[in-house]
Every structure is written in structure tokens, then in C-alpha cells.
mmCIF file of C-alpha atoms in Angstrom:
data_model
loop_
_atom_site.group_PDB
_atom_site.id
_atom_site.type_symbol
_atom_site.label_atom_id
_atom_site.label_comp_id
_atom_site.label_asym_id
_atom_site.label_seq_id
_atom_site.Cartn_x
_atom_site.Cartn_y
_atom_site.Cartn_z
ATOM 1 C CA MET A 1 59.547 192.328 61.777
ATOM 2 C CA ALA A 2 59.845 188.823 62.540
ATOM 3 C CA TYR A 3 62.994 186.748 62.240
ATOM 4 C CA THR A 4 64.190 183.239 61.984
ATOM 5 C CA VAL A 5 67.943 182.671 62.809
ATOM 6 C CA PHE A 6 69.063 179.775 60.850
ATOM 7 C CA GLY A 7 71.949 178.185 62.228
ATOM 8 C CA ALA A 8 72.554 177.419 65.840
ATOM 9 C CA GLY A 9 76.488 177.739 66.086
ATOM 10 C CA SER A 10 78.251 180.503 67.849
ATOM 11 C CA ILE A 11 76.870 183.539 65.730
ATOM 12 C CA GLY A 12 73.270 182.147 65.573
ATOM 13 C CA THR A 13 73.201 181.349 69.122
ATOM 14 C CA VAL A 14 74.189 184.659 70.263
ATOM 15 C CA LEU A 15 72.252 186.606 67.603
ATOM 16 C CA ALA A 16 69.073 184.765 68.382
ATOM 17 C CA GLY A 17 69.635 185.117 72.053
ATOM 18 C CA LEU A 18 70.277 188.862 72.342
ATOM 19 C CA LEU A 19 67.390 189.575 69.754
ATOM 20 C CA ALA A 20 64.982 187.583 71.957
ATOM 21 C CA HIS A 21 66.161 189.007 75.313
ATOM 22 C CA ALA A 22 65.347 192.671 73.776
ATOM 23 C CA GLY A 23 61.765 191.528 72.902
ATOM 24 C CA VAL A 24 62.512 191.030 69.057
ATOM 25 C CA ASP A 25 60.114 188.644 67.545
ATOM 26 C CA VAL A 26 62.746 185.709 66.715
ATOM 27 C CA ARG A 27 62.938 182.060 66.149
ATOM 28 C CA LEU A 28 65.857 179.690 65.953
ATOM 29 C CA ALA A 29 66.363 176.853 63.446
ATOM 30 C CA GLY A 30 69.050 174.438 62.238
ATOM 31 C CA ARG A 31 71.094 171.577 63.278
ATOM 32 C CA ASN A 32 71.112 171.306 67.209
ATOM 33 C CA ALA A 33 68.892 174.284 67.633
ATOM 34 C CA THR A 34 67.536 174.487 71.243
ATOM 35 C CA GLY A 35 64.999 176.768 72.899
ATOM 36 C CA ARG A 36 66.837 177.489 76.005
ATOM 37 C CA LEU A 37 69.818 179.725 75.546
ATOM 38 C CA HIS A 38 72.567 180.697 78.071
ATOM 39 C CA LEU A 39 75.065 183.518 76.925
ATOM 40 C CA GLU A 40 77.911 184.571 78.790
ATOM 41 C CA GLY A 41 79.220 188.152 78.033
ATOM 42 C CA GLY A 42 82.361 189.969 79.307
ATOM 43 C CA ASP A 43 80.156 191.540 82.051
ATOM 44 C CA GLU A 44 76.685 190.059 81.701
ATOM 45 C CA THR A 45 74.861 186.773 81.602
ATOM 46 C CA VAL A 46 71.754 186.301 79.520
ATOM 47 C CA ASP A 47 69.402 183.428 79.798
ATOM 48 C CA VAL A 48 66.522 183.446 77.445
ATOM 49 C CA ARG A 49 64.009 181.103 75.860
ATOM 50 C CA VAL A 50 63.453 181.286 72.036
ATOM 51 C CA PRO A 51 60.917 179.259 70.066
ATOM 52 C CA VAL A 52 62.683 176.565 67.724
ATOM 53 C CA ALA A 53 61.265 176.525 64.162
ATOM 54 C CA VAL A 54 61.115 173.677 61.787
ATOM 55 C CA ARG A 55 60.666 176.154 58.745
ATOM 56 C CA PRO A 56 61.959 179.549 58.830
ATOM 57 C CA GLU A 57 59.459 182.412 59.246
ATOM 58 C CA GLY A 58 59.870 185.964 58.307
ATOM 59 C CA THR A 59 63.303 187.395 57.437
ATOM 60 C CA ILE A 60 66.031 184.777 57.653
ATOM 61 C CA LEU A 61 69.255 185.742 59.451
ATOM 62 C CA LEU A 62 71.584 183.212 57.782
ATOM 63 C CA CYS A 63 74.226 181.992 60.283
ATOM 64 C CA VAL A 64 75.828 179.077 58.592
ATOM 65 C CA HIS A 65 79.245 178.451 56.747
ATOM 66 C CA ALA A 66 79.520 179.810 53.124
ATOM 67 C CA PRO A 67 79.715 176.462 51.570
ATOM 68 C CA ASP A 68 76.133 175.642 52.875
ATOM 69 C CA VAL A 69 74.403 178.826 51.498
ATOM 70 C CA ALA A 70 73.665 177.556 48.014
ATOM 71 C CA ASP A 71 71.728 174.503 49.024
ATOM 72 C CA LEU A 72 69.834 176.288 51.777
ATOM 73 C CA CYS A 73 68.644 179.346 49.601
ATOM 74 C CA ARG A 74 67.468 177.130 46.686
ATOM 75 C CA GLY A 75 64.578 176.080 48.988
ATOM 76 C CA TRP A 76 63.798 179.672 50.004
ATOM 77 C CA LYS A 77 62.817 181.178 46.624
ATOM 78 C CA GLY A 78 61.720 184.693 46.805
ATOM 79 C CA ARG A 79 62.377 184.903 50.702
ATOM 80 C CA THR A 80 64.380 187.709 52.284
ATOM 81 C CA VAL A 81 67.782 186.464 53.571
ATOM 82 C CA VAL A 82 70.486 188.266 55.541
ATOM 83 C CA THR A 83 73.936 186.607 54.916
ATOM 84 C CA PHE A 84 76.198 186.774 57.921
ATOM 85 C CA GLN A 85 78.793 184.677 56.119
ATOM 86 C CA ASN A 86 82.656 185.730 56.091
ATOM 87 C CA GLY A 87 84.127 186.351 52.620
ATOM 88 C CA VAL A 88 82.689 188.163 49.510
ATOM 89 C CA GLU A 89 80.589 185.515 47.575
ATOM 90 C CA SER A 90 77.627 184.370 49.580
ATOM 91 C CA GLU A 91 75.520 187.341 48.664
ATOM 92 C CA ALA A 92 75.781 186.504 44.924
ATOM 93 C CA VAL A 93 75.000 182.845 45.677
ATOM 94 C CA ALA A 94 72.033 183.649 47.680
ATOM 95 C CA ALA A 95 70.688 186.074 45.141
ATOM 96 C CA ARG A 96 70.029 183.526 42.744
ATOM 97 C CA HIS A 97 67.053 182.504 44.691
ATOM 98 C CA CYS A 98 66.462 185.138 47.200
ATOM 99 C CA GLU A 99 66.181 188.764 48.182
ATOM 100 C CA VAL A 100 69.551 189.572 49.886
ATOM 101 C CA ILE A 101 70.557 191.857 52.678
ATOM 102 C CA GLY A 102 74.429 191.425 53.212
ATOM 103 C CA GLY A 103 75.510 191.343 56.788
ATOM 104 C CA VAL A 104 79.043 191.839 58.346
ATOM 105 C CA TRP A 105 79.407 190.222 61.919
ATOM 106 C CA ARG A 106 82.172 191.864 63.906
ATOM 107 C CA MET A 107 82.020 190.112 67.226
ATOM 108 C CA THR A 108 84.046 187.080 68.472
ATOM 109 C CA CYS A 109 82.043 184.456 70.107
ATOM 110 C CA THR A 110 82.348 180.884 70.972
ATOM 111 C CA LEU A 111 79.763 177.901 71.201
ATOM 112 C CA VAL A 112 80.409 176.030 74.101
ATOM 113 C CA GLU A 113 77.697 173.337 73.724
ATOM 114 C CA PRO A 114 74.413 173.701 71.944
ATOM 115 C CA GLY A 115 72.659 176.623 73.437
ATOM 116 C CA VAL A 116 75.623 177.910 75.369
ATOM 117 C CA ALA A 117 77.790 180.569 73.930
ATOM 118 C CA ARG A 118 80.449 183.123 75.239
ATOM 119 C CA PHE A 119 81.282 186.500 73.946
ATOM 120 C CA LEU A 120 83.585 189.385 74.983
ATOM 121 C CA LYS A 121 81.046 192.145 74.485
ATOM 122 C CA ARG A 122 78.094 193.123 72.359
ATOM 123 C CA GLY A 123 79.715 193.933 69.215
ATOM 124 C CA ARG A 124 79.363 195.554 65.602
ATOM 125 C CA ILE A 125 77.046 194.623 62.790
ATOM 126 C CA VAL A 126 76.921 196.122 59.428
ATOM 127 C CA VAL A 127 73.838 195.599 56.940
ATOM 128 C CA GLY A 128 73.131 196.725 53.593
ATOM 129 C CA ARG A 129 70.960 195.815 50.546
ATOM 130 C CA TRP A 130 72.974 193.626 48.134
ATOM 131 C CA PRO A 131 74.448 194.774 45.628
ATOM 132 C CA GLU A 132 73.968 198.163 46.768
ATOM 133 C CA GLY A 133 71.606 200.511 48.636
ATOM 134 C CA ALA A 134 69.691 200.716 51.921
ATOM 135 C CA ASP A 135 66.170 200.678 51.790
ATOM 136 C CA GLU A 136 63.328 200.426 54.443
ATOM 137 C CA GLY A 137 63.809 196.729 54.963
ATOM 138 C CA VAL A 138 67.464 197.268 55.873
ATOM 139 C CA ARG A 139 66.662 200.134 58.195
ATOM 140 C CA GLY A 140 64.083 198.111 60.024
ATOM 141 C CA LEU A 141 66.549 195.367 60.568
ATOM 142 C CA ALA A 142 69.146 197.738 61.704
ATOM 143 C CA ALA A 143 66.714 199.196 64.275
ATOM 144 C CA ASP A 144 66.020 195.750 65.810
ATOM 145 C CA LEU A 145 69.729 194.842 65.908
ATOM 146 C CA GLY A 146 70.208 198.136 67.741
ATOM 147 C CA ARG A 147 67.386 197.369 70.232
ATOM 148 C CA ALA A 148 69.539 194.157 71.020
ATOM 149 C CA GLY A 149 72.525 196.247 71.889
ATOM 150 C CA PHE A 150 74.621 195.838 68.812
ATOM 151 C CA ASP A 151 76.564 198.827 67.241
ATOM 152 C CA VAL A 152 74.999 198.827 63.910
ATOM 153 C CA GLY A 153 76.214 200.450 60.601
ATOM 154 C CA VAL A 154 74.026 200.793 57.636
ATOM 155 C CA SER A 155 75.919 200.473 54.294
ATOM 156 C CA GLU A 156 74.882 201.837 50.858
ATOM 157 C CA ASP A 157 77.767 199.560 49.437
ATOM 158 C CA ILE A 158 77.818 196.501 51.595
ATOM 159 C CA LEU A 159 80.543 194.726 49.262
ATOM 160 C CA ARG A 160 83.067 197.379 50.639
ATOM 161 C CA ASP A 161 82.243 196.536 54.190
ATOM 162 C CA LYS A 162 82.555 192.723 53.305
ATOM 163 C CA TRP A 163 85.881 193.057 51.844
ATOM 164 C CA LEU A 164 87.097 195.188 54.923
ATOM 165 C CA LYS A 165 85.829 192.324 57.069
ATOM 166 C CA LEU A 166 87.843 189.817 55.102
ATOM 167 C CA PHE A 167 90.865 191.924 55.297
ATOM 168 C CA ALA A 168 90.590 191.863 59.110
ATOM 169 C CA ASN A 169 89.920 188.075 59.146
ATOM 170 C CA LEU A 170 93.325 187.430 57.669
ATOM 171 C CA THR A 171 94.397 187.641 61.292
ATOM 172 C CA SER A 172 92.184 184.793 62.249
ATOM 173 C CA ALA A 173 94.606 181.877 61.558
ATOM 174 C CA PRO A 174 97.483 183.299 63.338
ATOM 175 C CA ASN A 175 95.148 183.823 66.273
ATOM 176 C CA ALA A 176 94.119 180.362 66.232
ATOM 177 C CA LEU A 177 97.419 178.578 65.442
ATOM 178 C CA VAL A 178 99.838 180.357 67.648
ATOM 179 C CA ARG A 179 100.289 179.175 71.156
ATOM 180 C CA ARG A 180 98.469 181.509 73.486
ATOM 181 C CA ARG A 181 101.544 182.296 75.647
ATOM 182 C CA ASP A 182 103.107 183.967 72.468
ATOM 183 C CA HIS A 183 100.401 186.299 71.737
ATOM 184 C CA GLY A 184 101.814 189.090 73.229
ATOM 185 C CA ARG A 185 105.151 189.084 71.672
ATOM 186 C CA PRO A 186 106.257 191.536 69.059
ATOM 187 C CA GLU A 187 106.899 188.696 66.408
ATOM 188 C CA PHE A 188 103.112 187.881 66.641
ATOM 189 C CA GLY A 189 102.138 191.463 65.744
ATOM 190 C CA ALA A 190 104.634 191.459 62.918
ATOM 191 C CA VAL A 191 103.429 188.268 61.410
ATOM 192 C CA LYS A 192 99.910 189.597 61.235
ATOM 193 C CA ALA A 193 100.933 193.004 59.822
ATOM 194 C CA ALA A 194 103.064 191.238 57.093
ATOM 195 C CA LEU A 195 100.041 189.268 56.107
ATOM 196 C CA LEU A 196 97.969 192.292 55.975
ATOM 197 C CA GLU A 197 100.610 194.592 54.203
ATOM 198 C CA GLU A 198 100.779 192.029 51.412
ATOM 199 C CA ALA A 199 96.875 191.726 51.175
ATOM 200 C CA ARG A 200 96.837 195.517 51.021
ATOM 201 C CA GLU A 201 98.834 195.278 47.793
ATOM 202 C CA VAL A 202 96.879 192.628 46.321
ATOM 203 C CA PHE A 203 93.716 194.559 46.958
ATOM 204 C CA LYS A 204 95.279 197.678 45.133
ATOM 205 C CA ALA A 205 96.197 195.632 42.194
ATOM 206 C CA ALA A 206 92.856 194.119 41.849
ATOM 207 C CA GLY A 207 91.010 197.586 42.409
ATOM 208 C CA VAL A 208 89.215 196.241 45.546
ATOM 209 C CA ASP A 209 87.746 199.030 47.583
ATOM 210 C CA ALA A 210 87.589 197.850 51.326
ATOM 211 C CA ARG A 211 86.381 200.594 53.684
ATOM 212 C CA SER A 212 83.914 201.128 56.386
ATOM 213 C CA CYS A 213 80.446 202.471 55.559
ATOM 214 C CA ASP A 214 80.559 205.036 58.425
ATOM 215 C CA GLY A 215 84.251 205.102 59.452
ATOM 216 C CA ARG A 216 83.488 203.211 62.718
ATOM 217 C CA ASP A 217 85.364 200.243 61.665
ATOM 218 C CA ALA A 218 89.445 200.195 61.331
ATOM 219 C CA SER A 219 90.672 201.064 57.889
ATOM 220 C CA VAL A 220 93.081 198.926 55.869
ATOM 221 C CA ASP A 221 95.915 201.059 57.165
ATOM 222 C CA GLU A 222 94.627 201.386 60.690
ATOM 223 C CA GLU A 223 94.110 197.544 61.016
ATOM 224 C CA ILE A 224 97.861 197.073 60.067
ATOM 225 C CA GLU A 225 99.108 199.279 62.795
ATOM 226 C CA ARG A 226 96.615 197.701 65.378
ATOM 227 C CA GLN A 227 97.791 194.264 64.573
ATOM 228 C CA ARG A 228 101.485 195.365 64.550
ATOM 229 C CA ALA A 229 100.794 196.525 68.135
ATOM 230 C CA SER A 230 99.255 193.101 69.014
ATOM 231 C CA ARG A 231 98.753 192.337 72.572
ATOM 232 C CA ALA A 232 97.918 189.059 74.244
ATOM 233 C CA ARG A 233 94.135 188.302 73.536
ATOM 234 C CA ARG A 234 91.624 187.585 76.143
ATOM 235 C CA ARG A 235 90.345 184.077 76.668
ATOM 236 C CA PRO A 236 88.224 182.048 76.825
ATOM 237 C CA VAL A 237 86.570 183.418 73.705
ATOM 238 C CA PHE A 238 88.045 181.830 70.570
ATOM 239 C CA ASN A 239 87.528 182.442 66.904
ATOM 240 C CA ALA A 240 85.691 179.956 64.428
ATOM 241 C CA THR A 241 89.065 178.670 63.135
ATOM 242 C CA TRP A 242 90.262 177.667 66.772
ATOM 243 C CA ARG A 243 86.964 176.256 67.396
ATOM 244 C CA GLN A 244 86.838 173.949 64.301
ATOM 245 C CA LEU A 245 90.297 172.829 64.719
ATOM 246 C CA SER A 246 89.713 171.955 68.376
ATOM 247 C CA LEU A 247 86.877 169.740 67.107
ATOM 248 C CA GLY A 248 89.248 167.927 64.689
ATOM 249 C CA ARG A 249 87.766 169.677 61.545
ATOM 250 C CA GLU A 250 89.294 171.518 58.733
ATOM 251 C CA PRO A 251 88.167 175.183 58.777
ATOM 252 C CA LYS A 252 85.603 175.841 56.074
ATOM 253 C CA GLU A 253 86.613 179.581 55.583
ATOM 254 C CA LYS A 254 90.336 180.109 55.146
ATOM 255 C CA TYR A 255 90.267 183.930 53.860
ATOM 256 C CA HIS A 256 93.956 183.552 52.601
ATOM 257 C CA ASP A 257 92.763 181.449 49.568
ATOM 258 C CA THR A 258 90.718 184.510 48.403
ATOM 259 C CA VAL A 259 93.837 186.693 48.602
ATOM 260 C CA VAL A 260 96.006 184.111 46.810
ATOM 261 C CA GLN A 261 93.494 183.808 43.992
ATOM 262 C CA LEU A 262 93.057 187.443 43.520
ATOM 263 C CA ALA A 263 96.935 187.871 43.517
ATOM 264 C CA SER A 264 97.126 185.178 40.780
ATOM 265 C CA GLU A 265 94.351 186.874 38.723
ATOM 266 C CA HIS A 266 96.087 190.287 38.760
ATOM 267 C CA GLY A 267 99.748 189.177 38.573
ATOM 268 C CA VAL A 268 101.052 190.157 41.732
ATOM 269 C CA GLU A 269 102.817 188.400 44.666
ATOM 270 C CA ALA A 270 101.098 186.783 47.720
ATOM 271 C CA SER A 271 103.626 184.324 48.974
ATOM 272 C CA ARG A 272 103.116 185.200 52.595
ATOM 273 C CA ASN A 273 99.303 184.480 52.323
ATOM 274 C CA LEU A 274 100.023 181.448 50.386
ATOM 275 C CA THR A 275 102.522 180.028 53.218
ATOM 276 C CA MET A 276 99.697 180.994 55.714
ATOM 277 C CA LEU A 277 97.069 179.032 53.777
ATOM 278 C CA GLN A 278 99.404 176.010 53.689
ATOM 279 C CA LEU A 279 100.200 176.158 57.272
ATOM 280 C CA LEU A 280 96.380 176.367 58.054
ATOM 281 C CA GLU A 281 95.658 173.460 55.734
ATOM 282 C CA ALA A 282 98.512 171.355 57.489
ATOM 283 C CA ALA A 283 97.330 172.187 61.030
ATOM 284 C CA ARG A 284 95.410 169.333 63.037
ATOM 285 C CA ALA A 285 94.832 171.210 66.163
ATOM 286 C CA PRO A 286 94.745 174.916 67.488
ATOM 287 C CA GLU A 287 97.852 176.510 68.953
ATOM 288 C CA CYS A 288 100.265 174.110 67.177
ATOM 289 C CA TYR A 289 102.810 176.672 66.198
ATOM 290 C CA SER A 290 105.281 178.504 68.137
ATOM 291 C CA VAL A 291 105.526 182.237 67.059
ATOM 292 C CA GLU A 292 109.158 181.644 66.031
ATOM 293 C CA SER A 293 108.146 179.077 63.660
ATOM 294 C CA LEU A 294 105.334 181.173 62.105
ATOM 295 C CA PHE A 295 107.540 184.274 61.981
ATOM 296 C CA THR A 296 110.351 182.263 60.171
ATOM 297 C CA ALA A 297 107.761 180.787 57.728
ATOM 298 C CA ILE A 298 105.981 184.113 56.860
ATOM 299 C CA CYS A 299 108.894 186.719 57.341
ATOM 300 C CA GLY A 300 111.707 184.911 56.428
ATOM 301 C CA THR A 301 113.956 185.124 59.565
ATOM 302 C CA ALA A 302 113.750 183.973 63.161
ATOM 303 C CA GLY A 303 112.025 186.130 65.668
ATOM 304 C CA GLY A 304 114.605 186.023 68.528
ATOM 305 C CA SER A 305 114.530 184.196 71.612
#
């Protein structure tokens, strides 16, 4: 199969670079796309050349923010698009114009500059036909991603996996907003667990079934316990929320807004996620809160000295 990665941010750069390094037929397109890529992994360095495309060829691996999906897919009528956006809405938006394979990206990476990105290790990707199923095209894509060293899952119900990723992404704002020296403290884990526990109840009320296609990703309950035992995070790989705030931009994907809206629709409480959303919207830089201030705001009491 031939691919065009559309979007030369952190995910697109890493995805195109690792596919090309594995010998997969891939091109890179989008703003700031460059043909010479340098990737720095936890224990590896990859330097590779990738053709830059003006117009996408083959299957389009769409690595842009969710608000940009509609306008792009409008010009790709009938094409096959793999949607790697966070959240749970991009697949339906893209399907108005394209054949859609949903993708879940579980790998933290950071764009240092155009063509240069860092990641901790080759991570996890889940793919499945939207709204359901896994056909030959999905399995061919999974095989090519596997060649590039990703841990690949094939989902028969991709929306379940997308909801599970959204659940995990509720920790992105605390990870980006709390100063790094506080990340190993128990209050930090307590804040993230509290947000997730509330979201779990919202999901139950809404009938949302968030689960892994093959059990390889942490379940809702396992994710809560993992975050409660949070340890200091490795650097210098930062999530997209941190990156956007560091550039003076408002994050385009906030995750907590979905939980708040869902809670409102089903008459349940989501005050903790609403508070986190408000703190995120008020932030003007990453690492702008102490863990004490966040703990007080989310959990209602100071977190100690």
C-alpha cells in the first residue's frame, strides 16, 4: 500500500519517518512538511528522507487537529482516510466525504522543529474500520504499521478504543499544567485519579463502552489506579497540550469538554472536569500551577506541604 501522511506536526513527523525507515511507500504533506526527518527515540536515532507531496497519494494518514478535518476531507471525496485525531468525533466528520479507518495513537512525541521530533519509544496504534469492522484494508495498514515497529491492535469496534483513549487523555492537562518538580508527589496522582473517577461515572450514565480491542491497553479501572500511583514523568518529551501552550497557543483539543457535555446531557455531575477545563482555558503557559493549587481546586482541600 502507498500512503501520504498529511500533517507534519509531532505525530505526522514520527509516523512518516518510522514508516519510511521501514521501507514502506510513504510521503509527507502539509504545512512545514520537509523531506529530511530526524527522530530521537529513547534508545535510537532515525534519520530518513521522505518525499514531500503537494497532493496526497494512496491512503491518507490524517495527522492534524480535529477542527481541521472537515475542510480537508471535503476535498478528498471517495478517498480512504485514517483519522488519528483524539476525541470521538472526527470519524463521523470525515465519513461525510471519505472512506474512513479510525486510528488511535498511543505514543507521546514532541516536535522540536520542522522535521525533528522526539519520542520515548515506539508505541501503540489501534486501527479499525469506522463505524465497525476490520477488512482487508485495515489489516494491510496494520501490517505496514507493524513493519515500522509499532505495537498494533486491530479493532472490530474502533469507537470503543477511541473512547478509551479519550479517557486516558483526561490526564493530559494536569501533565502539562503542573510544574514538573511536583509530578512525583502523591497529590498529583490523586488529582488525575479524581478526574478519571468522575469521568468513569459520566461514561456509565451515558452508556459509553470504553475498552481495548485486545486487552493490551489499560482498562478504565486500571488507568485510574495507574494514575493514582503516578511517578515523575520522563523529559524532554511533552504532550500536545504542553507544546501548544509553550508556543502561546490555546490547545485545540481539551477532552474535558466532552465529559462536561456528556454529563450535562445525562443529568450527572462533572464539576471536577469542568474545573479542570476552566483552569486549562485560563492557562497562558505550561507548568503554570503548583500541585497544591490544582489539588485544592479539583479535590477541594490542600494537598499538604
